[in-house]
C-alpha cells in the first residue's frame, strides 16, 4: 500500500502531467518486453543455447524504461553487463539481441560480444561493459564530448551497487564535478553484488548517493518501483545536466529476482526465498504500474493481456530468428579489430597486424 | 631543414593537428599551465586555451577512460601519461576498453585516441618509473604501438597517430627528448607499419627501436671501424603493425641477426621478432638469433648498475661478435 501511495505522490509532477496515455502504455509494453525476453533467455540458457554469463534484468525493468523514456535525441547512455533491459529499452530489436546471446552472425555484435557487450551507437547506447565500473569513466567521456561539441544533451551512466567501491568510480565523481560535466550517475541498487549484500560491501551514510557529498555533487535517492517518482526525479537531474552542465549521483533502489548470473548456483544461500517473494508480491515494478494504469483508467485488463501476449510472441519470433541464423564465419575472427584494416584504408596498407595465420 | 629536438618535434605535431582539426584535444597531468612535466606540450595551453589543452587531477584510470568515451563520440583525444609506468593504474581502460570495444561491438565503434608519454629506464628513478610496457600493449589486438627513435620519425608518426582511426600507444623516451635532428617545418606523415633502414650493411642485421636504435647505430660504427664488420640497422619505428617484410629482407641479406631493445626479454618485443624470424627465415640464418635486451630484473636505481642493465654498446658488440 505504501508503494501505491508513493506512486501517486509524484503524479502531479510537470513531467508526469505531459506523460500521455499512449506513453504510459508504451512504458508498460517495454517493461513487459524486457521481462519476457529475460525469462525466455533463462530457459534457453538452461537448454545450453546460450553460454557464458547471463545477467538478467528481471525486477529492475522500470529503471531503464523510465530513464530511456526521458532521453532526448541529444542524450547518451552506457551501462554495465546487466545490459539487455537497457538495450531493448533504447530500441534494439529482440532478434539482434537474442542472436547475440546465441553467438550468431546476426547478433548485434556479430557474435563477438555476447550477453555483457551489447552496443547500439546509432541509438546513443554505448554498451554493455563486463568489467565492474569499467564503463564509468567512459560515461565521463560521453559527457565530456557533449560539452566539447556544445550539444545540450546529457549522458546517463548506469552502474551497480557493487561498482561504487571501485577506485575509478570515485575518480570519475571528482572529474564530473570538477569539470561540470553533463552526466547523471545512476546506481541501480539491487541490494547485492553477486552474493555480497550492500551491508557487507559498502560503508555508507544512509544512502549510496551520499558518496556524492564529498565531491560537491547533487544527489538523490529514488524508489525504483515507483514509475512516476523515477520520471520526476530523473527528469530534474537530466535537465540540470543538459542546461547547467551539473552532474548528479542517483541511487535507485530496485531488486533482481534471479541469481547474479544464471551460473549463480548460490543465490538461495545469501538471501531468503521470503525476501524474493515479498518483493515480487508487493514491490514488483510492472505489477505496480499495471495497477496504477488500471486505476487511472488508462488501460483495461484485456489490453494488458494483449500487450503481454505480443511480448511473448515477439520473443518467440526472436528465438526462431536466432536459431535459424548462421554462425559467424571463421574468417570473421580477424575483422572488427582495427577500423583502418576493416575499411582497407591507406593507413592499413603497410605492416603486419595479426601474428597468427589469418587464412582460416 | 631546421635542427630541432625530439620534444619540439612532438610539440609541432600537436600544434599542427590541433590547428587543423577541431576534434583534437590534449589532456593529462601538468600538460597545460605547467607546460608538461617534460615540456613536451610547452606553449600549447597559451596558444589553444583550456578547452583544448586540459590539466587533469592524478586520476589516470578516469582520464584514460574519459578519452575512450570521448573518442567513441568522434573526438580525437591525445592523452598524456606523465610516465607510461603510470598506465598500470589505468590498464583496464587501455586494454579492455580502448583495445576491445571495437571487437565486442562487432565493429560498430572505433576509438581514435593517442595515448602517449615516456616509457624508458636509464634515469635513476627506480623500478616503478622505468617500465617499458610496449610488449603488453602490442600483445593486445586492437591497439597499435609505435616507438620512434628520432625527432623526424617522432613528428611524422605522431601526426599519423593522431589521424589514425584506432588507438595508438605512442612510446616516447625522456632520454631522447633533448636529442636533435633535422625536421621539416610543415606537416608530414610517416605511415605506421613501415620500418626504416637507418644503416645499410652486409654482414649482420641489428633490429631495434626507440633509444636502443641509437645504441645499435653506435655499436655498428665501432664494429665497422674496429672489426671490419658491416652492420645493417633496421629501425622498426612501429611495433604493431610491424614491418615484417623489412625484418625478413634484412635477414635474407645478411644471414645473421641481433635483436636489440630496452624491453625485458621474457615475452618482450624481441621474443616476438625472434619467433617470426624462426618461422619465416630459418633457412636464411647462418647463426642463431641472438638478443640484447634490458637485463631481466626490475630496473635498478644505482646509476652505474642501471647503465649495465640497459643495452649498451659493449654488450651489443660482444654479443654481435659471437655471431661470427
Ligand atoms: C573488475 C571486476 N571485478 C569483478 C568482477 C566479477 N563480477 C561481475 S559482476 C560482480 C558484482 C557486481 O555487482 P553490482 O555492481 O551490484 O551489479 P549487479 O550485478 O547487481 O547488477 C562481480 C564481482 C568483474 N566483472 N569485474
Ligand atoms: Mg547489485
XYZ file of C-alpha atoms and ligand atoms in Angstrom:
711
model
C 0.000 0.000 0.000
C 2.786 2.444 0.836
C 4.272 1.828 -2.565
C 0.929 2.680 -4.118
C 0.695 5.894 -2.195
C 4.185 6.845 -3.315
C 3.321 6.071 -6.883
C 0.548 8.618 -6.720
C 2.658 11.224 -4.959
C 4.780 12.217 -7.984
C 1.917 12.012 -10.405
C 1.367 15.767 -10.396
C 4.977 16.488 -11.267
C 5.130 18.535 -14.508
C 6.944 15.826 -16.420
C 4.192 13.392 -15.477
C 1.481 15.840 -16.458
C 2.739 15.684 -20.017
C 3.020 11.890 -19.905
C 0.327 10.769 -22.336
C -1.795 7.645 -22.005
C -0.071 6.183 -25.060
C 3.321 6.784 -23.469
C 2.177 5.203 -20.232
C 1.050 2.128 -22.096
C 4.268 2.096 -24.115
C 6.241 2.080 -20.867
C 4.294 -0.945 -19.690
C 4.827 -2.630 -23.023
C 8.581 -2.013 -22.852
C 8.811 -3.421 -19.336
C 6.841 -6.495 -20.349
C 9.023 -6.994 -23.402
C 12.141 -6.965 -21.239
C 10.668 -9.349 -18.717
C 9.525 -11.860 -21.294
C 12.814 -11.644 -23.165
C 14.767 -12.295 -19.990
C 12.570 -15.148 -18.838
C 12.949 -16.931 -22.151
C 16.701 -16.297 -22.134
C 16.800 -18.033 -18.769
C 15.220 -21.125 -20.267
C 17.483 -21.043 -23.292
C 20.499 -20.844 -21.045
C 19.345 -23.955 -19.244
C 18.971 -25.635 -22.625
C 22.573 -24.606 -23.326
C 21.638 -22.462 -26.286
C 23.302 -19.531 -24.539
C 26.744 -19.758 -22.947
C 28.934 -17.865 -20.549
C 27.330 -15.465 -18.137
C 23.763 -14.245 -18.352
C 22.786 -11.413 -16.015
C 19.038 -10.941 -16.079
C 17.262 -7.645 -15.532
C 14.011 -9.114 -14.211
C 12.754 -6.990 -11.317
C 14.650 -3.886 -12.456
C 12.790 -3.115 -15.693
C 11.299 0.179 -14.534
C 14.718 1.809 -14.140
C 15.933 1.508 -17.722
C 12.492 2.090 -19.201
C 11.853 5.259 -17.208
C 15.295 6.667 -17.932
C 15.234 5.905 -21.649
C 11.750 7.377 -21.870
C 13.193 10.704 -20.783
C 16.121 10.738 -23.200
C 16.175 13.353 -25.912
C 17.887 12.750 -29.229
C 20.943 14.502 -27.819
C 21.415 12.278 -24.780
C 23.793 9.320 -24.485
C 23.867 6.299 -22.220
C 26.113 3.498 -21.066
C 25.778 0.659 -18.587
C 27.440 -2.457 -17.183
C 26.958 -6.111 -18.122
C 23.321 -6.402 -16.968
C 22.510 -4.726 -20.227
C 19.635 -6.457 -22.049
C 16.964 -4.264 -20.485
C 18.684 -1.047 -21.478
C 19.272 -2.433 -24.972
C 15.616 -3.276 -25.558
C 14.524 -0.001 -23.985
C 16.598 2.077 -26.430
C 15.039 0.182 -29.293
C 17.449 -2.592 -30.162
C 15.494 -5.451 -31.680
C 14.859 -8.686 -29.833
C 16.201 -10.507 -32.888
C 19.646 -8.954 -32.826
C 19.853 -9.292 -29.040
C 18.757 -12.926 -28.961
C 21.038 -13.794 -31.872
C 23.932 -12.245 -29.967
C 23.143 -14.403 -26.943
C 23.240 -17.412 -29.263
C 26.595 -16.258 -30.654
C 25.211 -15.935 -34.151
C 26.472 -13.771 -37.023
C 23.227 -11.792 -36.990
C 23.749 -10.723 -33.389
C 24.108 -7.052 -32.545
C 27.857 -7.576 -32.125
C 28.077 -10.317 -34.788
C 28.540 -12.863 -32.032
C 31.729 -11.170 -30.827
C 30.470 -9.608 -27.624
C 27.884 -11.832 -26.003
C 25.403 -11.050 -23.253
C 27.527 -8.473 -21.467
C 28.501 -6.492 -24.537
C 25.541 -5.116 -26.446
C 26.056 -1.784 -28.250
C 23.948 0.498 -30.440
C 25.737 3.801 -31.044
C 23.027 4.806 -33.537
C 20.612 4.689 -30.598
C 23.039 6.527 -28.311
C 23.705 3.290 -26.452
C 27.398 2.750 -25.744
C 27.203 -0.688 -24.081
C 27.248 -3.177 -22.335
C 30.544 -3.464 -20.262
C 31.848 -6.532 -18.476
C 34.348 -5.029 -16.083
C 32.718 -3.748 -12.907
C 32.850 0.089 -13.094
C 34.959 -0.048 -16.260
C 32.212 1.838 -18.080
C 32.070 4.672 -15.562
C 34.898 6.813 -16.952
C 33.575 6.120 -20.447
C 30.410 7.810 -19.276
C 32.598 10.777 -18.320
C 33.911 10.771 -21.859
C 30.422 10.785 -23.342
C 29.518 13.780 -21.204
C 32.820 15.466 -21.975
C 32.215 15.037 -25.706
C 28.708 16.507 -25.443
C 30.046 19.563 -23.691
C 33.056 19.859 -26.006
C 30.792 19.739 -29.043
C 28.371 22.147 -27.367
C 25.489 19.704 -27.650
C 22.829 20.398 -24.988
C 22.424 16.745 -24.028
C 23.315 14.661 -21.025
C 24.964 11.293 -20.530
C 23.425 8.608 -18.338
C 25.944 6.283 -16.740
C 24.448 3.224 -15.061
C 26.316 1.106 -12.553
C 25.561 -1.446 -9.867
C 25.707 -1.032 -6.111
C 28.869 -3.148 -6.096
C 30.595 -0.898 -8.622
C 30.701 2.062 -6.259
C 33.639 0.501 -4.473
C 35.928 0.599 -7.483
C 38.508 3.373 -7.341
C 37.678 4.648 -10.786
C 34.144 5.451 -9.632
C 35.462 7.949 -7.097
C 37.897 9.374 -9.625
C 35.003 9.848 -12.005
C 32.781 11.570 -9.438
C 35.560 14.040 -8.861
C 36.194 14.762 -12.527
C 32.493 15.092 -13.346
C 32.023 17.635 -10.590
C 35.344 19.420 -11.068
C 34.688 19.934 -14.768
C 30.915 20.421 -14.603
C 30.128 17.583 -16.967
C 26.531 16.913 -18.062
C 26.434 13.467 -16.535
C 23.978 11.513 -14.413
C 25.448 8.603 -12.486
C 22.694 6.084 -11.848
C 23.413 3.438 -9.247
C 20.925 0.617 -9.668
C 20.972 -0.695 -6.144
C 19.512 -4.180 -6.333
C 20.834 -4.993 -2.889
C 23.603 -7.343 -3.922
C 26.850 -7.555 -5.782
C 26.917 -11.239 -6.635
C 26.469 -12.862 -3.237
C 27.509 -9.860 -1.188
C 24.763 -7.727 0.288
C 25.094 -3.969 0.350
C 25.639 -4.122 4.117
C 28.646 -6.360 3.639
C 30.188 -4.363 0.776
C 29.711 -0.707 1.444
C 30.306 1.665 4.298
C 27.717 4.340 3.716
C 25.978 7.185 5.419
C 22.303 6.463 4.803
C 22.346 6.154 1.030
C 24.863 5.266 -1.640
C 24.014 8.604 -3.187
C 25.693 10.245 -0.195
C 29.003 9.321 -1.798
C 28.405 12.469 -3.848
C 28.687 14.744 -0.851
C 32.444 14.960 -0.634
C 32.528 15.785 -4.326
C 30.128 18.709 -4.107
C 27.624 16.933 -6.294
C 23.838 16.831 -6.254
C 22.370 13.548 -5.114
C 19.060 11.818 -4.844
C 17.656 8.519 -3.664
C 14.790 7.151 -5.722
C 12.366 4.316 -5.261
C 12.881 2.369 -8.449
C 9.481 0.702 -8.353
C 7.641 3.964 -8.470
C 7.490 4.896 -12.101
C 6.246 8.411 -11.535
C 8.877 9.154 -8.927
C 11.564 7.777 -11.222
C 10.436 10.036 -14.020
C 10.086 13.130 -11.898
C 13.472 12.879 -10.231
C 15.372 11.622 -13.259
C 13.932 14.409 -15.363
C 15.122 17.028 -12.887
C 18.709 15.853 -12.811
C 18.808 15.289 -16.568
C 17.604 18.832 -17.118
C 20.188 20.163 -14.712
C 22.860 18.272 -16.615
C 21.623 19.465 -20.008
C 21.139 23.099 -19.188
C 23.506 23.816 -16.318
C 26.175 21.192 -17.022
C 25.873 19.863 -13.489
C 26.329 16.170 -12.714
C 24.293 14.195 -10.197
C 24.563 10.917 -8.396
C 21.403 8.859 -8.030
C 20.766 5.770 -6.009
C 17.762 3.919 -7.374
C 16.573 1.094 -5.185
C 15.462 -1.969 -7.073
C 15.729 -5.738 -6.886
C 16.751 -8.652 -9.065
C 14.720 -11.841 -8.908
C 17.173 -14.255 -10.471
C 20.678 -15.133 -9.401
C 23.521 -12.740 -10.128
C 24.135 -14.635 -13.337
C 22.414 -17.846 -14.288
C 25.609 -19.567 -13.262
C 24.934 -18.291 -9.716
C 24.202 -21.601 -8.032
C 24.401 -19.971 -4.626
C 21.658 -17.455 -4.961
C 19.404 -19.104 -2.442
C 22.203 -19.024 0.125
C 22.753 -15.301 0.529
C 19.091 -14.264 0.590
C 15.892 -15.937 1.606
C 13.050 -17.156 -0.581
C 10.763 -14.936 1.560
C 12.743 -11.862 0.626
C 12.322 -12.555 -3.083
C 8.688 -13.432 -2.628
C 7.960 -10.273 -0.660
C 9.444 -8.180 -3.417
C 7.544 -9.951 -6.142
C 4.292 -9.711 -4.229
C 4.456 -6.138 -3.030
C 7.040 -4.192 -4.991
C 7.168 -5.590 -8.466
C 7.529 -2.549 -10.754
C 5.420 -3.998 -13.558
C 2.632 -5.074 -11.248
C 2.568 -1.680 -9.561
C 2.499 0.121 -12.875
C -0.326 -2.062 -14.142
C -2.339 -1.369 -11.017
C -1.720 2.322 -11.403
C -2.784 2.382 -15.046
C -5.899 0.372 -14.259
C -6.748 2.813 -11.508
C -6.265 5.749 -13.864
C -8.438 4.035 -16.424
C -5.633 4.264 -18.946
C -5.677 0.574 -19.608
C -8.017 -2.391 -19.383
C -7.168 -5.922 -18.281
C -7.652 -7.118 -21.826
C -5.145 -4.565 -23.225
C -2.692 -5.695 -20.572
C -3.210 -9.257 -21.635
C -2.690 -8.450 -25.285
C 0.493 -6.469 -24.565
C 1.864 -9.431 -22.702
C 0.831 -11.794 -25.443
C 2.517 -9.612 -28.041
C 5.708 -9.523 -25.978
C 5.747 -13.298 -25.743
C 5.197 -13.639 -29.461
C 7.965 -11.189 -30.187
C 10.365 -13.243 -28.061
C 9.267 -16.447 -29.743
C 9.962 -14.938 -33.148
C 13.356 -13.688 -31.956
C 14.256 -17.188 -30.827
C 13.302 -18.609 -34.211
C 15.403 -15.930 -35.854
C 18.390 -16.719 -33.639
C 18.025 -20.466 -34.187
C 17.848 -20.049 -37.961
C 20.766 -17.602 -38.119
C 24.198 -18.777 -39.230
C 27.262 -18.973 -37.034
C 29.862 -16.311 -37.782
C 32.396 -17.304 -40.448
C 35.784 -18.347 -39.012
C 37.424 -15.552 -41.002
C 35.394 -13.041 -39.024
C 37.698 -13.702 -36.075
C 40.037 -11.222 -37.728
C 37.638 -8.411 -38.546
C 36.404 -5.580 -36.343
C 39.735 -5.279 -34.557
C 41.271 -2.279 -36.327
C 38.925 0.066 -38.132
C 41.630 1.069 -40.615
C 42.084 -2.590 -41.559
C 38.336 -3.158 -41.829
C 37.881 -0.306 -44.288
C 41.132 -1.072 -46.093
C 42.379 2.483 -45.770
C 45.827 3.644 -46.834
C 46.819 3.686 -43.180
C 46.398 -0.080 -43.098
C 48.277 -0.910 -46.274
C 51.635 -1.500 -44.621
C 52.821 -3.794 -41.890
C 51.533 -6.919 -40.222
C 48.558 -6.524 -37.919
C 47.904 -10.108 -36.921
C 50.549 -12.552 -35.828
C 48.831 -15.821 -36.447
C 47.725 -17.350 -39.718
C 44.639 -15.374 -40.733
C 43.717 -17.755 -43.566
C 41.188 -19.994 -41.869
C 65.997 21.628 -42.676
C 65.799 23.047 -39.155
C 67.553 21.112 -36.395
C 65.153 20.641 -33.510
C 64.899 18.267 -30.619
C 62.559 15.314 -30.197
C 60.178 17.032 -27.806
C 59.888 20.080 -30.060
C 59.151 17.796 -32.984
C 56.284 16.279 -30.997
C 55.145 19.716 -29.946
C 54.970 20.777 -33.592
C 52.915 17.707 -34.422
C 50.400 18.563 -31.690
C 50.189 22.199 -32.710
C 49.656 21.340 -36.351
C 46.916 18.818 -35.648
C 45.236 20.998 -33.019
C 45.109 23.743 -35.627
C 43.939 21.505 -38.437
C 41.297 19.530 -36.573
C 38.872 20.931 -34.014
C 38.148 17.460 -32.604
C 41.730 17.067 -31.335
C 42.334 17.861 -27.689
C 45.217 17.104 -25.358
C 44.764 16.018 -21.778
C 46.963 14.862 -18.921
C 48.693 15.773 -15.703
C 50.509 19.121 -15.864
C 50.181 19.362 -19.635
C 48.649 22.843 -19.706
C 49.664 25.526 -17.240
C 52.881 23.749 -16.236
C 53.866 23.161 -19.898
C 54.197 19.400 -19.320
C 56.378 17.532 -16.848
C 58.997 17.254 -19.623
C 57.887 20.383 -21.500
C 56.673 18.376 -24.459
C 53.449 20.397 -24.510
C 55.166 23.734 -23.932
C 53.166 26.766 -25.023
C 50.160 24.804 -26.240
C 47.852 25.934 -23.446
C 48.671 29.574 -24.095
C 48.014 29.093 -27.761
C 44.969 26.806 -27.732
C 43.364 27.515 -24.371
C 41.757 25.448 -21.646
C 39.144 23.832 -23.834
C 41.747 22.039 -25.955
C 44.675 21.638 -23.551
C 43.440 20.222 -20.284
C 45.167 19.680 -16.956
C 43.838 16.670 -15.068
C 43.957 15.602 -11.471
C 46.040 12.492 -10.778
C 43.402 10.035 -11.932
C 44.862 8.007 -14.786
C 42.065 5.443 -14.918
C 39.411 8.152 -15.125
C 41.039 10.320 -17.755
C 42.124 7.370 -19.887
C 38.530 6.148 -19.752
C 37.292 9.636 -20.498
C 39.490 9.581 -23.567
C 37.932 6.324 -24.734
C 34.406 7.643 -24.196
C 35.150 10.903 -25.979
C 36.835 9.042 -28.852
C 33.774 6.800 -29.259
C 31.824 10.021 -29.751
C 34.143 11.115 -32.544
C 36.660 13.310 -30.757
C 40.410 12.685 -31.086
C 41.928 12.756 -27.617
C 45.657 12.834 -27.079
C 46.100 11.516 -23.566
C 49.476 12.165 -21.980
C 50.770 9.831 -19.329
C 53.454 11.587 -17.334
C 55.195 8.204 -17.498
C 53.919 5.104 -19.259
C 54.734 3.412 -15.947
C 51.596 5.081 -14.581
C 49.435 3.387 -17.175
C 49.206 0.407 -14.879
C 46.636 2.116 -12.648
C 44.528 2.660 -15.761
C 45.359 -0.529 -17.625
C 41.742 -1.690 -17.625
C 40.791 1.349 -19.664
C 43.558 0.766 -22.191
C 43.286 -2.986 -22.640
C 39.618 -3.736 -22.015
C 38.100 -0.566 -23.334
C 40.380 1.051 -25.913
C 41.612 -2.364 -27.010
C 38.443 -4.457 -27.105
C 35.391 -2.251 -27.624
C 35.571 -2.288 -31.385
C 35.645 -6.066 -31.413
C 32.956 -6.578 -28.807
C 30.665 -4.195 -30.659
C 31.119 -6.103 -33.892
C 32.819 -3.098 -35.475
C 30.164 -0.528 -34.580
C 32.641 1.603 -32.658
C 36.179 2.826 -33.171
C 38.402 4.598 -30.698
C 40.611 7.206 -32.408
C 42.834 8.074 -29.483
C 46.537 8.570 -28.888
C 47.952 7.572 -25.530
C 51.457 8.886 -25.167
C 54.320 9.545 -22.791
C 57.798 8.360 -21.964
C 58.463 4.653 -21.475
C 62.062 4.182 -20.559
C 64.576 3.318 -17.907
C 68.011 4.789 -17.533
C 67.188 7.823 -15.423
C 67.797 6.575 -11.876
C 64.191 6.684 -10.844
C 63.806 3.073 -9.768
C 61.578 0.298 -10.993
C 58.178 1.999 -10.604
C 59.146 4.774 -13.021
C 61.192 2.812 -15.537
C 58.724 0.481 -17.194
C 58.580 -0.260 -20.906
C 55.090 -1.706 -21.405
C 55.196 -1.765 -25.218
C 55.112 -5.561 -25.175
C 51.967 -5.655 -23.029
C 50.290 -3.150 -25.317
C 51.395 -4.829 -28.523
C 50.087 -8.082 -27.068
C 46.573 -6.647 -27.360
C 44.969 -6.984 -30.787
C 43.070 -3.734 -31.189
C 45.879 -1.486 -30.009
C 48.623 -0.051 -32.191
C 52.062 0.689 -30.789
C 54.776 2.953 -32.133
C 58.189 3.820 -30.690
C 60.119 6.379 -32.751
C 63.813 6.980 -32.119
C 64.441 10.260 -33.959
C 62.820 13.710 -33.989
C 61.892 13.291 -37.657
C 60.169 9.984 -37.048
C 58.536 11.281 -33.866
C 56.793 14.132 -35.660
C 55.691 12.180 -38.705
C 54.463 9.237 -36.682
C 52.658 11.479 -34.205
C 50.708 13.180 -36.958
C 49.790 9.791 -38.428
C 48.805 8.512 -34.995
C 46.505 11.457 -34.303
C 44.833 10.975 -37.683
C 44.564 7.217 -37.221
C 41.082 5.921 -36.502
C 42.246 3.404 -33.902
C 44.008 3.765 -30.567
C 47.729 4.296 -30.925
C 50.046 3.862 -27.945
C 52.947 6.204 -28.540
C 56.098 5.282 -26.661
C 58.465 8.185 -26.063
C 61.656 8.407 -24.049
C 62.807 11.085 -21.626
C 66.407 10.450 -22.666
C 65.529 11.216 -26.264
C 63.501 14.371 -25.642
C 66.623 16.553 -25.943
C 68.068 14.758 -28.983
C 68.266 16.921 -32.047
C 67.716 16.067 -35.656
C 66.536 17.504 -38.926
C 62.806 18.011 -39.032
C 60.814 19.737 -41.784
C 58.725 22.671 -40.633
C 55.397 21.783 -42.147
C 53.125 18.838 -41.750
C 54.157 15.384 -42.972
C 53.192 11.840 -42.082
C 55.075 8.606 -41.673
C 52.837 5.572 -42.090
C 52.531 3.097 -39.247
C 53.907 -0.336 -40.016
C 56.877 0.873 -42.037
C 60.375 0.281 -40.710
C 63.297 2.441 -41.721
C 66.713 1.251 -42.739
C 68.888 3.523 -40.643
C 72.144 1.977 -41.863
C 72.907 -0.363 -44.706
C 75.245 -3.291 -44.198
C 76.022 -6.784 -45.387
C 77.298 -8.935 -42.528
C 74.724 -8.756 -39.761
C 71.330 -7.151 -39.139
C 70.578 -5.226 -35.995
C 66.842 -4.864 -35.402
C 65.952 -2.174 -32.884
C 63.537 0.605 -31.965
C 63.422 3.574 -29.621
C 66.578 4.543 -27.800
C 68.083 1.084 -28.416
C 68.217 2.090 -32.073
C 70.716 4.833 -31.267
C 72.790 2.458 -29.175
C 72.683 -0.033 -32.030
C 73.903 2.576 -34.523
C 76.809 3.475 -32.260
C 77.773 -0.153 -31.864
C 77.509 -0.613 -35.631
C 80.077 2.142 -36.207
C 82.525 0.578 -33.790
C 82.077 -2.863 -35.307
C 82.867 -1.431 -38.745
C 85.831 0.596 -37.546
C 87.412 -1.929 -35.211
C 86.310 -5.278 -36.581
C 85.530 -4.610 -40.208
C 82.002 -5.931 -39.738
C 79.347 -4.305 -41.876
C 76.170 -3.922 -39.848
C 72.714 -3.196 -41.226
C 70.449 -1.396 -38.759
C 66.695 -1.680 -39.125
C 64.610 0.774 -37.109
C 61.198 -0.768 -36.543
C 59.565 2.557 -35.546
C 56.225 0.824 -35.363
C 55.730 -2.374 -33.344
C 52.107 -3.128 -34.168
C 51.573 -3.022 -37.087
C 55.041 -4.460 -37.641
C 57.083 -4.282 -40.831
C 57.866 -7.998 -41.053
C 58.968 -7.586 -44.626
C 61.764 -5.214 -43.658
C 62.955 -7.612 -40.977
C 62.891 -10.637 -43.258
C 64.517 -8.767 -46.140
C 67.404 -7.702 -43.979
C 67.862 -11.175 -42.506
C 67.848 -12.663 -46.007
C 70.562 -10.233 -46.972
C 72.941 -10.603 -44.018
C 72.019 -14.076 -42.687
C 72.841 -13.010 -39.163
C 70.636 -11.081 -36.787
C 70.862 -9.425 -33.409
C 67.686 -8.050 -31.826
C 68.230 -5.083 -29.563
C 65.661 -3.470 -27.308
C 65.272 -1.936 -23.861
C 62.249 -4.119 -23.163
C 62.632 -7.132 -20.876
C 63.435 -10.437 -22.599
C 60.584 -12.641 -21.356
C 57.729 -12.249 -23.865
C 59.305 -8.959 -24.846
C 59.188 -7.374 -28.292
C 62.404 -9.139 -29.313
C 60.901 -12.504 -28.360
C 58.126 -11.964 -30.889
C 60.553 -10.923 -33.584
C 62.749 -13.937 -32.898
C 59.702 -16.154 -33.320
C 58.857 -14.514 -36.652
C 62.396 -14.995 -37.949
C 62.435 -18.619 -36.777
C 59.147 -19.267 -38.563
C 59.761 -17.388 -41.760
C 63.501 -17.085 -42.349
C 65.003 -20.150 -40.704
C 66.747 -21.238 -43.877
C 68.362 -17.852 -44.265
C 70.170 -17.995 -40.939
C 73.881 -18.729 -40.630
C 73.815 -18.258 -36.861
C 71.261 -18.381 -34.074
C 69.010 -15.378 -33.490
C 70.504 -13.515 -30.528
C 69.169 -10.703 -28.395
C 70.423 -7.834 -26.293
C 67.658 -6.609 -24.018
C 67.306 -4.993 -20.617
C 68.765 -7.344 -18.004
C 65.948 -9.406 -16.595
C 65.443 -7.763 -13.211
C 63.376 -4.799 -12.013
C 65.056 -1.542 -13.046
C 67.767 -0.826 -10.511
C 68.269 2.630 -9.057
C 72.057 2.773 -8.718
C 73.343 4.691 -11.741
C 76.369 2.644 -12.788
C 74.421 -0.595 -12.493
C 71.454 0.821 -14.310
C 73.763 1.620 -17.217
C 74.709 -2.036 -17.281
C 71.110 -3.093 -17.149
C 70.102 -1.401 -20.384
C 71.604 -2.427 -23.717
C 74.896 -0.580 -24.199
C 77.436 -0.647 -26.988
C 79.788 -3.013 -25.156
C 77.079 -5.614 -24.652
C 75.946 -5.259 -28.220
C 79.444 -5.561 -29.663
C 80.303 -8.547 -27.512
C 77.116 -10.330 -28.475
C 77.472 -9.444 -32.159
C 80.983 -10.904 -32.284
C 79.663 -14.260 -31.114
C 77.620 -14.467 -34.312
C 80.750 -14.940 -36.395
C 36.775 -5.669 -12.078
C 35.819 -6.772 -11.879
N 35.834 -7.471 -10.713
C 34.982 -8.484 -10.517
C 34.098 -8.854 -11.491
C 33.159 -10.034 -11.270
N 31.801 -9.530 -11.036
C 30.953 -9.361 -12.039
S 29.544 -8.665 -11.564
C 30.017 -8.585 -9.969
C 29.078 -7.996 -8.960
C 28.733 -6.579 -9.244
O 27.556 -6.201 -8.594
P 26.799 -4.827 -8.822
O 27.769 -3.763 -9.157
O 25.946 -4.588 -7.652
O 25.900 -5.068 -10.117
P 24.712 -6.089 -10.316
O 25.315 -7.397 -10.741
O 23.986 -6.208 -9.037
O 23.898 -5.527 -11.404
C 31.291 -9.118 -9.820
C 32.002 -9.233 -8.555
C 34.129 -8.117 -12.702
N 33.328 -8.421 -13.723
N 34.968 -7.068 -12.860
Mg 23.927 -5.046 -7.385
